[in-house]
Amino acid sequence: MSTAFDTLLDWRMAAAVLATAIAGLMRGYSGFGTAVLLAPIYSSLWGARAGVPVMLLLELFVSLQLLPRAWGDADRRVILPIGGAAFVATPLGAVILLTADPEGLRRFIGGFVLVFGFLLMSGWRYHGSRPLPLNIAVGTAAGLLKGATGMSGPPVILYLLAGTEAAIRHRANLIVFFAMIAIISVVGPLWGGLMDMAVLLKLAVVLPVLMICVPLGARLFHVIPVRFYKPFAMGALMAAGSIALFS
């Protein structure tokens, strides 16, 4: 037990608190950013089998916090099939988390975040239609990623942001999607015994930080122009991916 408490006092926890504050502001402002920023950083600080469960529990709490206001603004015809497919596929991805080499998984998370960041910076988006089979395929890929790495956002973000909808609709769609898979995503790590005391102690430190910063970010959405968000978000993603890949 003393070892678990000792981890709360080292530099890794201070770094985790700072990253959590930034991720909370990003999530509240844009509707995404928690997992794609924190998964590589937590995995680098604590290892994937501790970092991913902490991040998944954070996602559960923040999704429940944001969902009520976003539900009415979301395009449920599109987002419900995507979220349903991800819900089903997430436990399958958790098998990868429980069986993969932790070092290899950490580096995969970092590399994936870097690729995702470069795609966003390039301006590339999917510009086709959104038929039901494609919605299900995107949701399935997102669910597998969620279970294995804690990140479901990249394929869904690239897919949804291609549309011409207003920013408030994009943000609401992402919030509803993340909420749909938040509960199922913690089942695999819980069943696999990863939700131990060390994970819960880390959660107890970073959760209050996130719950404070998300509402602050949500307020910023109505104040700060979106154009100022993208450079900051891209820099944070690049830094997070590089840390996980090269550390």
CSV table of C-alpha atoms in Angstrom, one decimal:
chain,number,residue,atom,x,y,z
A,1,MET,CA,0.0,0.0,0.0
A,2,SER,CA,2.9,2.4,0.8
A,3,THR,CA,4.2,1.9,-2.7
A,4,ALA,CA,0.8,2.9,-4.2
A,5,PHE,CA,0.7,6.1,-2.0
A,6,ASP,CA,4.3,6.9,-2.9
A,7,THR,CA,3.4,7.2,-6.5
A,8,LEU,CA,1.1,10.1,-5.7
A,9,LEU,CA,4.0,12.2,-4.5
A,10,ASP,CA,6.5,11.9,-7.4
A,11,TRP,CA,7.0,14.0,-10.5
A,12,ARG,CA,4.9,11.7,-12.6
A,13,MET,CA,1.8,12.7,-10.7
A,14,ALA,CA,2.6,16.4,-11.1
A,15,ALA,CA,3.0,15.9,-14.8
A,16,ALA,CA,-0.3,13.9,-14.9
A,17,VAL,CA,-2.2,16.7,-13.1
A,18,LEU,CA,-0.9,19.3,-15.6
A,19,ALA,CA,-1.8,17.1,-18.6
A,20,THR,CA,-5.2,16.5,-17.1
A,21,ALA,CA,-5.9,20.2,-16.7
A,22,ILE,CA,-5.0,20.8,-20.4
A,23,ALA,CA,-7.1,17.9,-21.5
A,24,GLY,CA,-10.1,19.0,-19.5
A,25,LEU,CA,-10.0,22.4,-21.1
A,26,MET,CA,-9.7,20.8,-24.5
A,27,ARG,CA,-12.6,18.4,-23.9
A,28,GLY,CA,-15.0,21.1,-22.6
A,29,TYR,CA,-14.1,23.4,-25.4
A,30,SER,CA,-14.2,21.1,-28.4
A,31,GLY,CA,-16.1,17.9,-27.3
A,32,PHE,CA,-13.0,15.8,-27.7
A,33,GLY,CA,-9.4,15.6,-26.5
A,34,THR,CA,-9.4,13.8,-23.2
A,35,ALA,CA,-8.4,10.3,-24.4
A,36,VAL,CA,-6.2,11.3,-27.4
A,37,LEU,CA,-4.1,13.5,-25.2
A,38,LEU,CA,-4.1,11.6,-21.9
A,39,ALA,CA,-3.7,8.0,-23.2
A,40,PRO,CA,-0.2,8.5,-24.5
A,41,ILE,CA,0.9,10.7,-21.6
A,42,TYR,CA,-0.6,8.4,-18.9
A,43,SER,CA,0.9,5.3,-20.7
A,44,SER,CA,4.3,6.9,-20.6
A,45,LEU,CA,4.1,7.9,-17.0
A,46,TRP,CA,2.5,4.8,-15.6
A,47,GLY,CA,2.5,2.1,-18.3
A,48,ALA,CA,-0.5,1.3,-20.6
A,49,ARG,CA,-2.1,-1.2,-18.2
A,50,ALA,CA,-2.4,1.5,-15.5
A,51,GLY,CA,-2.7,4.6,-17.6
A,52,VAL,CA,-5.4,3.4,-19.9
A,53,PRO,CA,-7.8,2.3,-17.0
A,54,VAL,CA,-7.3,5.7,-15.3
A,55,MET,CA,-8.1,7.5,-18.5
A,56,LEU,CA,-11.2,5.3,-19.2
A,57,LEU,CA,-12.6,6.1,-15.7
A,58,LEU,CA,-12.0,9.8,-16.4
A,59,GLU,CA,-13.9,9.5,-19.7
A,60,LEU,CA,-16.8,7.9,-17.9
A,61,PHE,CA,-17.2,10.8,-15.5
A,62,VAL,CA,-16.7,13.6,-18.0
A,63,SER,CA,-19.1,12.0,-20.5
A,64,LEU,CA,-21.9,11.9,-17.9
A,65,GLN,CA,-21.1,15.5,-17.1
A,66,LEU,CA,-21.4,16.8,-20.7
A,67,LEU,CA,-24.2,14.6,-22.1
A,68,PRO,CA,-27.4,16.3,-20.9
A,69,ARG,CA,-26.7,19.6,-22.7
A,70,ALA,CA,-25.4,17.9,-25.9
A,71,TRP,CA,-28.2,15.4,-26.5
A,72,GLY,CA,-30.6,17.8,-28.1
A,73,ASP,CA,-28.0,19.3,-30.5
A,74,ALA,CA,-26.7,16.0,-31.8
A,75,ASP,CA,-27.5,14.3,-35.1
A,76,ARG,CA,-28.8,11.1,-33.6
A,77,ARG,CA,-29.5,9.5,-37.0
A,78,VAL,CA,-25.8,9.4,-37.7
A,79,ILE,CA,-24.2,9.2,-34.2
A,80,LEU,CA,-26.4,6.4,-32.7
A,81,PRO,CA,-25.3,3.7,-35.2
A,82,ILE,CA,-21.7,4.7,-34.8
A,83,GLY,CA,-21.9,4.6,-31.1
A,84,GLY,CA,-23.8,1.3,-31.1
A,85,ALA,CA,-21.2,-0.4,-33.2
A,86,ALA,CA,-18.4,1.0,-31.0
A,87,PHE,CA,-20.3,-0.2,-27.9
A,88,VAL,CA,-20.2,-3.8,-29.2
A,89,ALA,CA,-16.6,-3.7,-30.4
A,90,THR,CA,-15.0,-2.1,-27.4
A,91,PRO,CA,-14.9,-5.3,-25.3
A,92,LEU,CA,-13.0,-7.1,-28.1
A,93,GLY,CA,-10.4,-4.3,-28.1
A,94,ALA,CA,-10.0,-4.8,-24.4
A,95,VAL,CA,-8.6,-8.3,-25.1
A,96,ILE,CA,-5.7,-6.6,-26.8
A,97,LEU,CA,-5.1,-4.4,-23.8
A,98,LEU,CA,-5.0,-7.4,-21.5
A,99,THR,CA,-2.7,-9.5,-23.7
A,100,ALA,CA,-0.5,-7.2,-25.7
A,101,ASP,CA,3.1,-6.3,-24.8
A,102,PRO,CA,2.8,-3.1,-22.7
A,103,GLU,CA,5.9,-1.5,-24.2
A,104,GLY,CA,4.7,-2.2,-27.7
A,105,LEU,CA,1.2,-0.9,-26.9
A,106,ARG,CA,2.6,2.3,-25.5
A,107,ARG,CA,4.6,3.0,-28.6
A,108,PHE,CA,1.6,2.2,-30.8
A,109,ILE,CA,-0.5,4.7,-28.9
A,110,GLY,CA,2.1,7.4,-29.3
A,111,GLY,CA,2.6,6.7,-33.0
A,112,PHE,CA,-1.2,6.6,-33.6
A,113,VAL,CA,-1.7,9.9,-32.0
A,114,LEU,CA,1.1,11.5,-34.1
A,115,VAL,CA,-0.5,10.2,-37.3
A,116,PHE,CA,-3.9,11.5,-36.2
A,117,GLY,CA,-2.4,14.9,-35.4
A,118,PHE,CA,-0.7,15.1,-38.8
A,119,LEU,CA,-3.9,14.2,-40.5
A,120,LEU,CA,-5.8,17.0,-38.7
A,121,MET,CA,-3.0,19.5,-39.4
A,122,SER,CA,-3.0,18.5,-43.1
A,123,GLY,CA,-6.7,19.4,-43.4
A,124,TRP,CA,-7.6,15.9,-44.7
A,125,ARG,CA,-11.2,14.7,-44.0
A,126,TYR,CA,-13.5,12.1,-45.3
A,127,HIS,CA,-15.9,13.9,-47.8
A,128,GLY,CA,-18.2,11.1,-48.9
A,129,SER,CA,-21.7,10.3,-47.8
A,130,ARG,CA,-22.6,8.7,-44.5
A,131,PRO,CA,-24.6,5.5,-45.2
A,132,LEU,CA,-25.5,3.1,-42.4
A,133,PRO,CA,-22.9,0.4,-43.3
A,134,LEU,CA,-20.1,3.0,-43.2
A,135,ASN,CA,-21.3,4.4,-40.0
A,136,ILE,CA,-21.2,0.9,-38.5
A,137,ALA,CA,-17.7,0.3,-39.9
A,138,VAL,CA,-16.4,3.6,-38.4
A,139,GLY,CA,-18.0,2.8,-35.1
A,140,THR,CA,-16.5,-0.7,-35.0
A,141,ALA,CA,-12.9,0.6,-35.7
A,142,ALA,CA,-13.4,3.2,-33.0
A,143,GLY,CA,-14.6,0.6,-30.5
A,144,LEU,CA,-11.6,-1.7,-31.1
A,145,LEU,CA,-9.3,1.3,-30.6
A,146,LYS,CA,-11.2,2.3,-27.4
A,147,GLY,CA,-10.9,-1.1,-25.8
A,148,ALA,CA,-7.2,-1.5,-26.7
A,149,THR,CA,-5.8,2.0,-26.2
A,150,GLY,CA,-8.5,4.0,-24.5
A,151,MET,CA,-8.8,6.2,-27.7
A,152,SER,CA,-11.9,6.0,-29.9
A,153,GLY,CA,-11.9,9.5,-31.2
A,154,PRO,CA,-9.5,9.6,-34.2
A,155,PRO,CA,-11.6,7.7,-36.8
A,156,VAL,CA,-14.8,9.3,-35.6
A,157,ILE,CA,-13.4,12.8,-35.5
A,158,LEU,CA,-12.0,12.6,-39.0
A,159,TYR,CA,-15.3,11.1,-40.2
A,160,LEU,CA,-17.7,13.5,-38.6
A,161,LEU,CA,-15.7,16.7,-39.1
A,162,ALA,CA,-16.0,16.3,-42.9
A,163,GLY,CA,-19.6,17.6,-42.7
A,164,THR,CA,-20.8,21.1,-43.2
A,165,GLU,CA,-22.7,21.2,-39.9
A,166,ALA,CA,-22.1,24.0,-37.4
A,167,ALA,CA,-19.4,23.6,-34.7
A,168,ILE,CA,-22.1,23.1,-32.1
A,169,ARG,CA,-23.5,20.1,-33.9
A,170,HIS,CA,-20.0,18.6,-34.4
A,171,ARG,CA,-19.3,19.1,-30.7
A,172,ALA,CA,-22.6,17.5,-29.6
A,173,ASN,CA,-22.2,14.5,-31.9
A,174,LEU,CA,-18.8,13.8,-30.4
A,175,ILE,CA,-20.0,14.2,-26.8
A,176,VAL,CA,-22.9,11.8,-27.4
A,177,PHE,CA,-20.6,9.2,-29.1
A,178,PHE,CA,-18.1,9.3,-26.2
A,179,ALA,CA,-20.9,8.9,-23.7
A,180,MET,CA,-22.3,5.8,-25.4
A,181,ILE,CA,-19.1,3.9,-25.1
A,182,ALA,CA,-17.9,5.3,-21.8
A,183,ILE,CA,-19.6,2.6,-19.6
A,184,ILE,CA,-18.7,-0.4,-21.7
A,185,SER,CA,-15.1,0.7,-22.0
A,186,VAL,CA,-14.4,0.1,-18.3
A,187,VAL,CA,-15.8,-3.4,-18.3
A,188,GLY,CA,-12.8,-5.1,-19.9
A,189,PRO,CA,-10.1,-3.6,-17.5
A,190,LEU,CA,-12.4,-4.2,-14.6
A,191,TRP,CA,-12.9,-7.9,-15.6
A,192,GLY,CA,-9.2,-8.3,-16.2
A,193,GLY,CA,-8.2,-7.0,-12.7
A,194,LEU,CA,-6.6,-3.8,-13.9
A,195,MET,CA,-8.7,-1.5,-11.7
A,196,ASP,CA,-6.6,-2.0,-8.6
A,197,MET,CA,-5.9,0.3,-5.7
A,198,ALA,CA,-3.0,2.1,-7.5
A,199,VAL,CA,-5.3,3.0,-10.4
A,200,LEU,CA,-8.0,4.2,-8.0
A,201,LEU,CA,-5.6,6.4,-6.1
A,202,LYS,CA,-4.3,8.0,-9.3
A,203,LEU,CA,-7.9,8.5,-10.3
A,204,ALA,CA,-8.7,10.2,-7.0
A,205,VAL,CA,-6.0,12.8,-7.7
A,206,VAL,CA,-6.7,13.6,-11.4
A,207,LEU,CA,-10.5,13.3,-11.4
A,208,PRO,CA,-11.2,16.6,-9.5
A,209,VAL,CA,-8.8,18.4,-11.8
A,210,LEU,CA,-10.7,17.2,-14.9
A,211,MET,CA,-14.1,17.9,-13.4
A,212,ILE,CA,-13.1,21.5,-12.7
A,213,CYS,CA,-11.4,22.1,-16.1
A,214,VAL,CA,-14.1,20.7,-18.3
A,215,PRO,CA,-16.8,23.2,-17.3
A,216,LEU,CA,-14.2,26.0,-17.7
A,217,GLY,CA,-13.5,24.7,-21.2
A,218,ALA,CA,-17.2,24.6,-22.0
A,219,ARG,CA,-17.5,28.2,-21.1
A,220,LEU,CA,-14.6,29.1,-23.3
A,221,PHE,CA,-16.5,27.5,-26.3
A,222,HIS,CA,-18.9,30.5,-26.1
A,223,VAL,CA,-16.1,33.1,-25.7
A,224,ILE,CA,-13.0,32.2,-27.6
A,225,PRO,CA,-13.1,31.8,-31.5
A,226,VAL,CA,-12.6,28.3,-32.7
A,227,ARG,CA,-9.6,29.4,-34.8
A,228,PHE,CA,-7.5,29.9,-31.6
A,229,TYR,CA,-8.2,26.4,-30.4
A,230,LYS,CA,-6.7,24.4,-33.3
A,231,PRO,CA,-3.1,25.5,-33.0
A,232,PHE,CA,-3.1,24.8,-29.3
A,233,ALA,CA,-4.8,21.4,-29.7
A,234,MET,CA,-2.4,20.4,-32.5
A,235,GLY,CA,0.6,21.3,-30.4
A,236,ALA,CA,-0.7,19.3,-27.4
A,237,LEU,CA,-1.4,16.3,-29.6
A,238,MET,CA,2.1,16.3,-31.2
A,239,ALA,CA,3.8,16.6,-27.8
A,240,ALA,CA,1.7,13.8,-26.3
A,241,GLY,CA,2.3,11.4,-29.1
A,242,SER,CA,6.0,12.1,-29.2
A,243,ILE,CA,6.4,11.5,-25.5
A,244,ALA,CA,4.7,8.1,-25.7
A,245,LEU,CA,6.6,7.1,-28.9
A,246,PHE,CA,10.1,8.2,-28.0
A,247,SER,CA,10.3,8.1,-24.2
